[in-house]
PDB file of C-alpha atoms and ligand atoms in Angstrom:
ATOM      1  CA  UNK F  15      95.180 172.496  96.276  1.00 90.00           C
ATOM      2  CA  UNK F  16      92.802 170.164  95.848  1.00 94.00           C
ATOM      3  CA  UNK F  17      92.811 166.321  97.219  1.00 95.00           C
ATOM      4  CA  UNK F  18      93.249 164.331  94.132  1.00 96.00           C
ATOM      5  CA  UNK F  19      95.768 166.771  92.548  1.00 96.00           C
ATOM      6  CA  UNK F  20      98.089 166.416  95.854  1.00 96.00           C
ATOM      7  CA  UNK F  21      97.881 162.562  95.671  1.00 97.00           C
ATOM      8  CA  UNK F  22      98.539 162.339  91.603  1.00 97.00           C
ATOM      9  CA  UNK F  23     101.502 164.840  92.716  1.00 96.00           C
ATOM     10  CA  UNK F  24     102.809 162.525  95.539  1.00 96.00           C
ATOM     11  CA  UNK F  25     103.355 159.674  92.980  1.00 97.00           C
ATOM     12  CA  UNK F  26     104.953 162.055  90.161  1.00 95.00           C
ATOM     13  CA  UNK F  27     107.322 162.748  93.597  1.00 95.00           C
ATOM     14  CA  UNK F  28     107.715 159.095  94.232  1.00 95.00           C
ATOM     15  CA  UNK F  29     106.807 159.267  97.633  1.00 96.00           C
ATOM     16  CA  UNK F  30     105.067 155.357  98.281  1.00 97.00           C
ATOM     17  CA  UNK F  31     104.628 154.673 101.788  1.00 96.00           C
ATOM     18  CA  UNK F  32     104.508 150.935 100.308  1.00 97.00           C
ATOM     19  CA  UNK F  33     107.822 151.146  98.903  1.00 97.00           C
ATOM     20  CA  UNK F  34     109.508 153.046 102.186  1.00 96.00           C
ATOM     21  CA  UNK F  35     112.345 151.569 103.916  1.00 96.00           C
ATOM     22  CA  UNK F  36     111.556 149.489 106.789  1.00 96.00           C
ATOM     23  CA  UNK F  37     111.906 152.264 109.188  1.00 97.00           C
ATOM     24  CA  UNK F  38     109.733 153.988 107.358  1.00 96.00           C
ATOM     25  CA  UNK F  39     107.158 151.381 107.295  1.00 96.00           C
ATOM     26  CA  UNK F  40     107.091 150.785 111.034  1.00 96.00           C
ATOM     27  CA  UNK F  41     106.492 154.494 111.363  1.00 97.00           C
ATOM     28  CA  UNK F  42     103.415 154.836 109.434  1.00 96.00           C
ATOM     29  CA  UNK F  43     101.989 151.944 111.965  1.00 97.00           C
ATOM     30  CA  UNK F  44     101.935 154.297 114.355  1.00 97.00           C
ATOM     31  CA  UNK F  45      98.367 155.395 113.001  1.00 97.00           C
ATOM     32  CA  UNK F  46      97.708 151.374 112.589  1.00 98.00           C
ATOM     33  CA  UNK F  47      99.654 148.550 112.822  1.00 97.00           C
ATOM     34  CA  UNK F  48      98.456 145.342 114.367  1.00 98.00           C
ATOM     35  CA  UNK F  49      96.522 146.966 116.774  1.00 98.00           C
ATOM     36  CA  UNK F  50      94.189 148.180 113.671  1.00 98.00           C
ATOM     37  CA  UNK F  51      94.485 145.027 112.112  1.00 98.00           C
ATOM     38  CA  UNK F  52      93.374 143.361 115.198  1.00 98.00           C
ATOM     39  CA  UNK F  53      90.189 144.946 115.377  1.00 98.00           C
ATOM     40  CA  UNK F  54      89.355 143.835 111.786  1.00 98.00           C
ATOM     41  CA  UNK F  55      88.538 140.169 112.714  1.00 98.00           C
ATOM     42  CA  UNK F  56      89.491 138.834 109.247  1.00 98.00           C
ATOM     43  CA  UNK F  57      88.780 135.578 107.837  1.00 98.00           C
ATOM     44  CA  UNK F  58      89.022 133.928 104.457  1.00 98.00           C
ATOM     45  CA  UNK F  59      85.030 134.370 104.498  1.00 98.00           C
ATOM     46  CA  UNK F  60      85.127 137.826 104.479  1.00 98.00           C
ATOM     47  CA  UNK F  61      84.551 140.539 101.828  1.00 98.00           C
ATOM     48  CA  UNK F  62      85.972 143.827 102.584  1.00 99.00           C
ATOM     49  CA  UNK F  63      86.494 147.399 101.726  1.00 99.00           C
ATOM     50  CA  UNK F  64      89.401 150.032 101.951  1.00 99.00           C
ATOM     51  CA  UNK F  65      88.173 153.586 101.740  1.00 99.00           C
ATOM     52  CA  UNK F  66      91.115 155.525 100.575  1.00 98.00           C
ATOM     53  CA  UNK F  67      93.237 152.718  99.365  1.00 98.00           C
ATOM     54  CA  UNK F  68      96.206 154.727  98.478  1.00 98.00           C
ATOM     55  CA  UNK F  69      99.247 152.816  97.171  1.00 98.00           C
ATOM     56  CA  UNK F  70      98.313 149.473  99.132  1.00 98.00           C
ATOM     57  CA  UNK F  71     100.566 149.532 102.550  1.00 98.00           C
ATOM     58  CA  UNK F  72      97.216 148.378 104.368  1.00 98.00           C
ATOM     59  CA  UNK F  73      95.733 146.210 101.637  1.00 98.00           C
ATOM     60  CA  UNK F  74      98.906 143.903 101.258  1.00 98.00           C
ATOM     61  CA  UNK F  75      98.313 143.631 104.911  1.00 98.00           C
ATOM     62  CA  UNK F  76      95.331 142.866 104.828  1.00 98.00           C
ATOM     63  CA  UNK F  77      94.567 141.060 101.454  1.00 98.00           C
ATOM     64  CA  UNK F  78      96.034 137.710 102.620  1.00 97.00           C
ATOM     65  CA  UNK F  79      94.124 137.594 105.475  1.00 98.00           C
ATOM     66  CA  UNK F  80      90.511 138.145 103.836  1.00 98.00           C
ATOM     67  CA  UNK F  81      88.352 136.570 100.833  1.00 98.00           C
ATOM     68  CA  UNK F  82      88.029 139.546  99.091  1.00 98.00           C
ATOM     69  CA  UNK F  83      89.437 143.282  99.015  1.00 98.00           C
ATOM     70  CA  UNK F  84      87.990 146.080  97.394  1.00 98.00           C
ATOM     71  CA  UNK F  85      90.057 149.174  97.125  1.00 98.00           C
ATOM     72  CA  UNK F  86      88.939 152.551  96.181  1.00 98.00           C
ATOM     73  CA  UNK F  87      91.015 155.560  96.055  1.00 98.00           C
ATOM     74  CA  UNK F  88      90.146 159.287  94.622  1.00 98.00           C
ATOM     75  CA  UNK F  89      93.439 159.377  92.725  1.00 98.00           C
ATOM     76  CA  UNK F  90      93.964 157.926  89.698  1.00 98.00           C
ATOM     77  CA  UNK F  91      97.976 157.960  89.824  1.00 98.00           C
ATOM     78  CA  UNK F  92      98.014 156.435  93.176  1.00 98.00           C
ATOM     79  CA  UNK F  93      95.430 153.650  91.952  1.00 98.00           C
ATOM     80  CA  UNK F  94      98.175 152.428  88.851  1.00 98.00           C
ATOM     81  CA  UNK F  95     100.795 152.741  91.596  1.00 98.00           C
ATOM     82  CA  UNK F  96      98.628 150.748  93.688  1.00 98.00           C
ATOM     83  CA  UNK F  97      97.584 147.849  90.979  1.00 98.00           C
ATOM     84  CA  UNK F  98     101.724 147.667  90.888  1.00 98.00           C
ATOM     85  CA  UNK F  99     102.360 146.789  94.320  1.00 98.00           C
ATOM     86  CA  UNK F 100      99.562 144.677  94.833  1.00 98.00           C
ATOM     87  CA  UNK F 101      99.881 142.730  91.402  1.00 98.00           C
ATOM     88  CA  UNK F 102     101.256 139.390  93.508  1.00 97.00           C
ATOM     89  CA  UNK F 103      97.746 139.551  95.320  1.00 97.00           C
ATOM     90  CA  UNK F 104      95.135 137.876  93.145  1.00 97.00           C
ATOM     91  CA  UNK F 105      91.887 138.865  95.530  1.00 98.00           C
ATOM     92  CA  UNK F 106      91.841 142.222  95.001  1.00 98.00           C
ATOM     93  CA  UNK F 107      89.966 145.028  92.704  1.00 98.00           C
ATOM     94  CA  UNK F 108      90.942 148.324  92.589  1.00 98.00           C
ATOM     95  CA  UNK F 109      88.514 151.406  91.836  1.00 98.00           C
ATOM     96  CA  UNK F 110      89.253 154.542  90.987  1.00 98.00           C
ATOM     97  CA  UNK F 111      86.374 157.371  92.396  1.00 98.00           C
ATOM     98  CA  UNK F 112      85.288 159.044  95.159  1.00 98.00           C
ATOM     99  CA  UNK F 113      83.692 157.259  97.500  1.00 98.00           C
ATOM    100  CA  UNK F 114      81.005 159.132  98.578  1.00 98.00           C
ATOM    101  CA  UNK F 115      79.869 159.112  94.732  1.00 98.00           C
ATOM    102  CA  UNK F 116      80.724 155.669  93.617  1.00 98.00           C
ATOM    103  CA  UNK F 117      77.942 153.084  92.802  1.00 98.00           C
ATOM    104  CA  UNK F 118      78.872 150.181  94.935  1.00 98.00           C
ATOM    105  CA  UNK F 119      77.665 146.791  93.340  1.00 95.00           C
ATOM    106  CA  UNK F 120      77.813 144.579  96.561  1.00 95.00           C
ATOM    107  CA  UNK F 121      78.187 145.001 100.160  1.00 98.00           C
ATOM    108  CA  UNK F 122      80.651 144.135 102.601  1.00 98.00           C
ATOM    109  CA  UNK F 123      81.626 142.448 105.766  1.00 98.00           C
ATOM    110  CA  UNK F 124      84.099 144.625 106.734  1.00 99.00           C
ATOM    111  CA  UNK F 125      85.140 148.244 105.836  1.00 99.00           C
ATOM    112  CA  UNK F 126      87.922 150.318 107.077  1.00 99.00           C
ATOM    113  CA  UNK F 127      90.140 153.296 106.784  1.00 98.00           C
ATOM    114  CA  UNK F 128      92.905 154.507 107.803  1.00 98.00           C
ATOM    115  CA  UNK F 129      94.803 158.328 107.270  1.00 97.00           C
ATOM    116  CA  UNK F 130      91.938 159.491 105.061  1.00 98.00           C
ATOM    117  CA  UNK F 131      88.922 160.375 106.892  1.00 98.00           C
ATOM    118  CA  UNK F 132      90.060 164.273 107.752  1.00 98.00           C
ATOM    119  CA  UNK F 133      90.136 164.554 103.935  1.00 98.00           C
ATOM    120  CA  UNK F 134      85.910 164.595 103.998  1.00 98.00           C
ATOM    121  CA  UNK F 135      84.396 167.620 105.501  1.00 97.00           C
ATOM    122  CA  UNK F 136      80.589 165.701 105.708  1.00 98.00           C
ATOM    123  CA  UNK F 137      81.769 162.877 108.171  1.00 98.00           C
ATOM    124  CA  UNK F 138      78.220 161.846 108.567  1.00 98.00           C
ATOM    125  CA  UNK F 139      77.689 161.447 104.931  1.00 98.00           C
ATOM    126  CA  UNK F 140      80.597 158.869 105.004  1.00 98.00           C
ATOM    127  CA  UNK F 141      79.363 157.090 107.846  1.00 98.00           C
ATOM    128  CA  UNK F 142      76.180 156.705 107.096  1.00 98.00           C
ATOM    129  CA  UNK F 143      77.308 155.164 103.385  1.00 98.00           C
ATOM    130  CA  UNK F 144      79.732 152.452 105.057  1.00 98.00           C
ATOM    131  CA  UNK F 145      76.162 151.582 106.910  1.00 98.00           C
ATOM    132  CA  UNK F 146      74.661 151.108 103.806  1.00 98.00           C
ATOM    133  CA  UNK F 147      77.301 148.945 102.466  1.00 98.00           C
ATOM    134  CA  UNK F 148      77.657 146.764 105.533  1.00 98.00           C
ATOM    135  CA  UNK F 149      76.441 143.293 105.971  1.00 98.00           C
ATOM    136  CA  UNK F 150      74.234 142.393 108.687  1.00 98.00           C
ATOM    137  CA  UNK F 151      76.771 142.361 111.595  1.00 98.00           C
ATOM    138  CA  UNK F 152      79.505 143.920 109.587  1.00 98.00           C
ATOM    139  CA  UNK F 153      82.447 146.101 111.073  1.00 98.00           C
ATOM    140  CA  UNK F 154      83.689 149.863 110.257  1.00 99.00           C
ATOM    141  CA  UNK F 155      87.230 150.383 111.303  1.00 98.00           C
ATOM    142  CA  UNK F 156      88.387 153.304 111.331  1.00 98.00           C
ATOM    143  CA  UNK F 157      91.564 154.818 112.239  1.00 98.00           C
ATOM    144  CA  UNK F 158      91.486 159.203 112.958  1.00 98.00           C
ATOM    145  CA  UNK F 159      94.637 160.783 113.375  1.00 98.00           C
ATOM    146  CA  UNK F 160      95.248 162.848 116.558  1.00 98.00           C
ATOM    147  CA  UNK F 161      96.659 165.905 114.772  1.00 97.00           C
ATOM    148  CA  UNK F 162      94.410 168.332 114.987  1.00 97.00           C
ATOM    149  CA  UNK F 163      95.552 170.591 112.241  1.00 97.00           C
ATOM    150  CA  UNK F 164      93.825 172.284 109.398  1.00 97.00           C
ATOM    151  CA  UNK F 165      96.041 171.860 106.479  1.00 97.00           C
ATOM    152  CA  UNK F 166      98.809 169.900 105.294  1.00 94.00           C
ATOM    153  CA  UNK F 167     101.803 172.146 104.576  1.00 95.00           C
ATOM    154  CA  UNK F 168     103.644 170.112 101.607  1.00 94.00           C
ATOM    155  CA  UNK F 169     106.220 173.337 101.577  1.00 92.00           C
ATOM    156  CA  UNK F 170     105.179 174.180  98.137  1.00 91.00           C
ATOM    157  CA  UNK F 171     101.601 173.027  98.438  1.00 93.00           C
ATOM    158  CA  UNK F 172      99.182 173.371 101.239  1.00 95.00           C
ATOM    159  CA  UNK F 173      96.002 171.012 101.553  1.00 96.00           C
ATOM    160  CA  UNK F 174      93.103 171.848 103.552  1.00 97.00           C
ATOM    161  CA  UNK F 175      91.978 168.744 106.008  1.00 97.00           C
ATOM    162  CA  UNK F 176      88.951 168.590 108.516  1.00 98.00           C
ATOM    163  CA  UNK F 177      90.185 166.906 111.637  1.00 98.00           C
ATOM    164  CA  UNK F 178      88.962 164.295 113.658  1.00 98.00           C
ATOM    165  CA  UNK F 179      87.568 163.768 117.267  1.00 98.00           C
ATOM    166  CA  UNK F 180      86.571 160.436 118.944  1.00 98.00           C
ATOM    167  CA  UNK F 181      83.677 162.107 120.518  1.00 98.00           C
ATOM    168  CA  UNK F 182      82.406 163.278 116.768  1.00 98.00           C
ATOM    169  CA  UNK F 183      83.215 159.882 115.285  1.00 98.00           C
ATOM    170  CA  UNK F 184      81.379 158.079 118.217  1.00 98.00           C
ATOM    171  CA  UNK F 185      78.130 160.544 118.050  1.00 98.00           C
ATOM    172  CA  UNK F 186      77.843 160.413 114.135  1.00 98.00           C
ATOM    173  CA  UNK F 187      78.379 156.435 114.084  1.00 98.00           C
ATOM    174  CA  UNK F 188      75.816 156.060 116.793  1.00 98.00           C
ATOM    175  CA  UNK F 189      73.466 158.507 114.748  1.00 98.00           C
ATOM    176  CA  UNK F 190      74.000 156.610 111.646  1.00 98.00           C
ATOM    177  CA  UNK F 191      72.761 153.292 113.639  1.00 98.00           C
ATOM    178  CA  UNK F 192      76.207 151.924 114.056  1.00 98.00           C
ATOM    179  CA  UNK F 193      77.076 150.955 117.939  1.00 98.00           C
ATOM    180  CA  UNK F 194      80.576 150.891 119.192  1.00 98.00           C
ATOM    181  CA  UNK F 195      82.585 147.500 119.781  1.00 98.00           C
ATOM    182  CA  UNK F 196      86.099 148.410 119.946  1.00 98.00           C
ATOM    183  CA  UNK F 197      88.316 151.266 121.134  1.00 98.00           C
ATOM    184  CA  UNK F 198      91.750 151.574 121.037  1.00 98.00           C
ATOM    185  CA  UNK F 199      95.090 153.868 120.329  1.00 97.00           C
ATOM    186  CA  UNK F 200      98.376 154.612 119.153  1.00 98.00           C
ATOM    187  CA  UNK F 201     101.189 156.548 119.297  1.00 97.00           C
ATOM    188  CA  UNK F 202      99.355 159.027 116.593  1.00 98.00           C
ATOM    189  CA  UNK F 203      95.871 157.336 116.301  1.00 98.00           C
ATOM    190  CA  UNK F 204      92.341 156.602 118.016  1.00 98.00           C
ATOM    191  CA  UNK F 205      91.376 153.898 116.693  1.00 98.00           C
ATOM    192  CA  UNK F 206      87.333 152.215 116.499  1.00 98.00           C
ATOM    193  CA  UNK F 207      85.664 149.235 115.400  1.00 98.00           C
ATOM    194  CA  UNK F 208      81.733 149.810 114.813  1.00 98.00           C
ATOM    195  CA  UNK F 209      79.375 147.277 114.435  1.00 98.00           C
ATOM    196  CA  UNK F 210      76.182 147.107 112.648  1.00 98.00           C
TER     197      UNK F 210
HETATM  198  C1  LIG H  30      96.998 159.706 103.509  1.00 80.09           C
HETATM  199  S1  LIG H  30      96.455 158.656 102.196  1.00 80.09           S
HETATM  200  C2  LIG H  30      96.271 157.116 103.093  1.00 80.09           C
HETATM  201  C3  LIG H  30      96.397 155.922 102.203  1.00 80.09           C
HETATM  202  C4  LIG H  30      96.286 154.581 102.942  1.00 80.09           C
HETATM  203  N1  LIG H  30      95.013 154.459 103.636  1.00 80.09           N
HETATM  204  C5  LIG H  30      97.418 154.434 103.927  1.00 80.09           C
HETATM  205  O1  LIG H  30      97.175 154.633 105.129  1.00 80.09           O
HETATM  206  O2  LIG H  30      98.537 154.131 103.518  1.00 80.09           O
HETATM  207  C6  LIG H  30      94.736 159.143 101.931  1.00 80.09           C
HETATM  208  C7  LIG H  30      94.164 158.525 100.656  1.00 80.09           C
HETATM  209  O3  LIG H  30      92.762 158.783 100.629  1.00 80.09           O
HETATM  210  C8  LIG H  30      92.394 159.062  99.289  1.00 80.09           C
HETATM  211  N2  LIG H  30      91.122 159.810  99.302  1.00 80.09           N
HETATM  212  C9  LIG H  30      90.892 161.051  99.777  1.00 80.09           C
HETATM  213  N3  LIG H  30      89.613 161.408  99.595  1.00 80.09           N
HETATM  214  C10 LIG H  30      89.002 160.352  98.986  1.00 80.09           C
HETATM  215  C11 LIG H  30      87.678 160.117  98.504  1.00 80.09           C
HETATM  216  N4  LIG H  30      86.713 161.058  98.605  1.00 80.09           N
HETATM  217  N5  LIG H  30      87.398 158.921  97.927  1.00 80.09           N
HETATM  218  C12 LIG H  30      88.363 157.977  97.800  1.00 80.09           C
HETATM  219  N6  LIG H  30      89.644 158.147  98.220  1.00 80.09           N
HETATM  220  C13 LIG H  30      89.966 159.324  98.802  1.00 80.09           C
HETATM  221  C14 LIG H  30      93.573 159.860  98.749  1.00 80.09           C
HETATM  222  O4  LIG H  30      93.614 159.890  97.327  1.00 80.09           O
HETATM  223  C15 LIG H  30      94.761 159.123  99.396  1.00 80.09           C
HETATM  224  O5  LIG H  30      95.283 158.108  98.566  1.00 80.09           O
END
């Protein structure tokens, strides 16, 4: 099945890791969490970008902390479930697209994503667009998940993923002109922070 159809399904399913019970919540952070945040270095001067926005867990996070978020997301269910939970935030725009077709109309002081980058097969076509859309100086973090599996196995659906290695992500960064500022990990995540 294909990417945006799984996504569209998850909200018809009601599954919203931004509406999860606390528990919940503190388990998705194991791909994240402050540590992720950390590495961000927001400030109310900054313009920023989530790749792969899905229903906002990260952005609320992160909205307060920043002058402006951009979200984009694939999925056009998960974007309206999105611009729901993030209605009390007045900073933020929502797009609906793929990123790796969208016409950006600025650029950005910080982008990052987390739990999305083993949906892209051309890693170094993403990587070098978030260089093109960073700032002078700007940051890319970027959270990969450890699991090193091919597909997501829904049960009834199965998705095919591309996984991700720090050593890839380091070497296609570097390639793209991007040098590395920040390591770090979690339970389920390596975690980076690239500068330009
Ligand atoms: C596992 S979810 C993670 C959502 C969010 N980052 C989080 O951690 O809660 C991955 C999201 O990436 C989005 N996505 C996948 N491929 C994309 C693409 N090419 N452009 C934009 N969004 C994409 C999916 O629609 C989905 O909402």
């Amino acid at each position: 099945m294909d990417i945006k159809t799984h996504y569209d399904l998850l909200i018809e399913e009601n599954n919203d890791p931004f509406r999860d019970p606390p528990v919940l919540q503190k388990y998705m952070e194991s791909w994240d969490g402050q540590a992720f945040l950390d590495l961000m270095e927001l400030d109310p001067s900054k313009d920023v970008l989530e790749i792969g926005v899905g229903t906002g867990r990260l952005a609320a996070k992160t909205a307060g902390q920043c002058g402006h978020l951009t979200g984009i997301d694939l999925s056009a269910k998960t974007i309206e479930r999105a611009r729901e939970n993030l209605r009390p935030y007045p900073n933020i725009s929502l797009i609906c697209d793929d990123f790796l077709t969208c016409q950006f109309t600025g650029t950005f002081d910080v982008v990052y994503s987390s739990l999305t980058m083993m949906h892209f097969r051309d890693k170094g076509r993403v990587i070098g667009k978030v260089y093109s859309l960073l700032n002078d100086n700007g940051l890319f973090c970027l959270s990969i998940d450890k699991n090193q599996s091919e597909w997501i196995d829904m049960g009834n659906r199965k998705i095919r993923v591309y996984p991700d290695t720090p050593d890839e992500i380091i070497s296609l960064a570097e390639q793209a002109g991007l040098k590395t500022k920040k390591k770090a990990e979690t339970e389920n995540a390596y975690l980076f922070a690239f500068v330009k």
